[in-house]
Coordinates of C-alpha atoms in Angstrom, one line a residue:
M523 CA 33.2 -7.6 42.5
R524 CA 30.2 -9.4 43.9
R525 CA 29.9 -11.4 40.7
L526 CA 33.4 -12.7 41.0
R527 CA 33.0 -13.9 44.6
P528 CA 30.5 -16.7 43.9
A529 CA 32.5 -17.7 40.8
A530 CA 35.7 -17.8 42.7
L531 CA 34.0 -19.8 45.5
A532 CA 32.6 -22.3 43.0
V533 CA 36.1 -22.8 41.4
G534 CA 37.7 -23.2 44.8
L535 CA 35.1 -25.7 45.9
A536 CA 35.5 -27.7 42.6
L537 CA 39.3 -27.8 43.0
G538 CA 38.9 -28.9 46.6
L539 CA 36.5 -31.6 45.8
A540 CA 38.7 -32.8 42.9
A541 CA 41.6 -33.3 45.3
C542 CA 39.5 -35.3 47.7
G543 CA 39.5 -38.9 47.0
T544 CA 42.1 -38.7 44.3
P545 CA 43.8 -42.1 44.4
S546 CA 47.6 -42.3 45.0
A547 CA 49.8 -43.2 42.2
D548 CA 51.1 -46.7 41.9
L549 CA 54.7 -47.3 42.8
F550 CA 54.7 -50.7 41.1
V551 CA 52.7 -53.8 40.3
V552 CA 54.1 -57.2 41.1
Q553 CA 53.0 -60.5 39.5
R554 CA 54.5 -63.5 41.3
T555 CA 54.2 -67.0 39.9
G556 CA 55.8 -70.2 40.7
T557 CA 55.8 -74.0 41.1
I558 CA 55.0 -74.1 44.8
P559 CA 51.6 -73.8 46.5
G560 CA 50.6 -70.1 47.2
A561 CA 53.1 -68.7 44.7
Q562 CA 50.5 -67.0 42.6
L563 CA 50.1 -63.4 43.7
N564 CA 49.3 -60.0 42.2
L565 CA 50.3 -56.9 44.3
R566 CA 49.7 -53.3 43.5
V567 CA 51.7 -51.0 45.8
T568 CA 50.6 -47.3 45.9
D569 CA 52.5 -44.2 47.0
G570 CA 49.8 -43.6 49.5
G571 CA 50.9 -46.5 51.7
Q572 CA 48.5 -49.1 50.5
V573 CA 48.5 -52.4 48.7
S574 CA 45.9 -54.3 46.7
C575 CA 46.2 -58.1 47.0
D576 CA 45.0 -60.0 43.9
G577 CA 42.8 -57.1 42.8
G578 CA 41.1 -56.7 46.1
D579 CA 40.5 -53.6 48.2
L580 CA 43.4 -51.4 49.1
R581 CA 44.9 -52.2 52.5
D582 CA 47.3 -50.1 54.6
I583 CA 50.9 -51.0 54.9
S584 CA 53.4 -49.9 57.5
S585 CA 55.5 -46.8 57.1
A586 CA 58.6 -49.0 57.0
Q587 CA 57.1 -51.0 54.2
L588 CA 56.2 -47.9 52.2
I589 CA 59.7 -46.5 52.7
E590 CA 61.2 -49.8 51.5
A591 CA 58.8 -49.8 48.4
R592 CA 60.0 -46.3 47.5
A593 CA 63.6 -47.4 47.9
I594 CA 63.0 -50.4 45.7
L595 CA 61.4 -48.2 43.0
E596 CA 64.5 -45.9 43.1
G597 CA 66.6 -49.0 42.6
L598 CA 64.5 -50.0 39.6
Q599 CA 64.7 -46.5 38.1
G600 CA 68.4 -46.0 38.2
K601 CA 70.2 -42.7 38.6
K602 CA 70.2 -39.5 36.5
D603 CA 73.2 -40.4 34.5
E604 CA 72.5 -44.2 34.0
Q605 CA 69.4 -46.2 33.2
G606 CA 68.0 -48.5 35.8
P607 CA 66.7 -52.1 35.2
A608 CA 63.2 -50.8 34.5
D609 CA 64.4 -48.3 32.0
R610 CA 66.1 -51.2 30.2
N611 CA 63.2 -53.6 30.6
L612 CA 65.6 -56.0 32.1
R613 CA 64.6 -59.7 31.9
L614 CA 66.7 -62.3 33.7
P615 CA 66.0 -66.0 32.8
P616 CA 65.5 -68.5 35.6
R617 CA 68.0 -71.3 36.2
P618 CA 67.0 -74.9 36.7
G619 CA 65.3 -75.4 40.1
S620 CA 63.6 -72.0 40.2
T621 CA 60.5 -71.9 42.3
L622 CA 59.3 -68.2 42.1
S623 CA 59.2 -65.8 39.2
Y624 CA 58.5 -62.1 39.3
R625 CA 57.2 -59.6 36.8
V626 CA 57.3 -56.0 38.0
R627 CA 55.8 -53.1 36.2
S628 CA 56.4 -49.5 37.1
E629 CA 56.0 -46.2 35.2
D630 CA 59.6 -46.6 33.9
G631 CA 59.2 -50.1 32.4
T632 CA 58.9 -53.7 33.3
V633 CA 61.5 -56.2 34.8
A634 CA 61.2 -59.9 35.1
F635 CA 63.4 -62.3 37.1
S636 CA 63.2 -65.5 39.1
D637 CA 64.4 -66.3 42.6
N638 CA 67.6 -67.9 41.2
S639 CA 68.3 -65.7 38.2
L640 CA 72.0 -64.7 37.8
G641 CA 73.0 -61.1 37.8
Q642 CA 70.1 -59.7 39.9
P643 CA 70.6 -56.2 41.2
Q644 CA 70.0 -55.6 44.9
A645 CA 66.6 -54.1 44.2
F646 CA 65.3 -57.5 42.9
Y647 CA 66.3 -59.2 46.1
R648 CA 64.6 -56.4 48.2
L649 CA 61.5 -56.6 46.0
A650 CA 61.2 -60.4 46.5
K651 CA 61.4 -59.9 50.3
L652 CA 58.9 -57.1 50.4
T653 CA 56.5 -59.1 48.2
R654 CA 56.8 -62.0 50.7
D655 CA 56.4 -59.7 53.7
L656 CA 53.3 -58.0 52.2
A657 CA 51.8 -61.3 51.1
R658 CA 52.1 -62.6 54.7
E659 CA 51.4 -59.5 56.8
V660 CA 48.9 -57.7 54.7
C661 CA 47.3 -60.2 52.4
G662 CA 47.1 -63.0 54.9
R663 CA 49.0 -65.5 52.7
S664 CA 51.3 -68.2 54.0
R665 CA 54.1 -67.1 51.6

């Protein structure tokens, strides 16, 4: 019995250390491009409530922003009985006069759209707003 105790302790310690510092899963990655100054932006939003701006260090986001990011992800995934935009790898072309374009990658697939694309699901509008909010409030960008 005494031989098992150090082994069990070692296994427990290893499992505990493995859990520490494990990075949170990504919810999605947004690449924003456009024709206006400050349009270029890469955001990685994690399920741990953080965002990386243009490949930089992870920064905390608010609880409300994390809740919104999770809701957007649900909108991209769809429901059990129907595929969402990410499952279908939906791409909506820009119309003339477009200023911002988005490419969003999640575990379920990739979507692409522009600010004036026709047929955008509600999740795309919400994603564009969250991207702008994070860019300004967390990344220190003007847009």
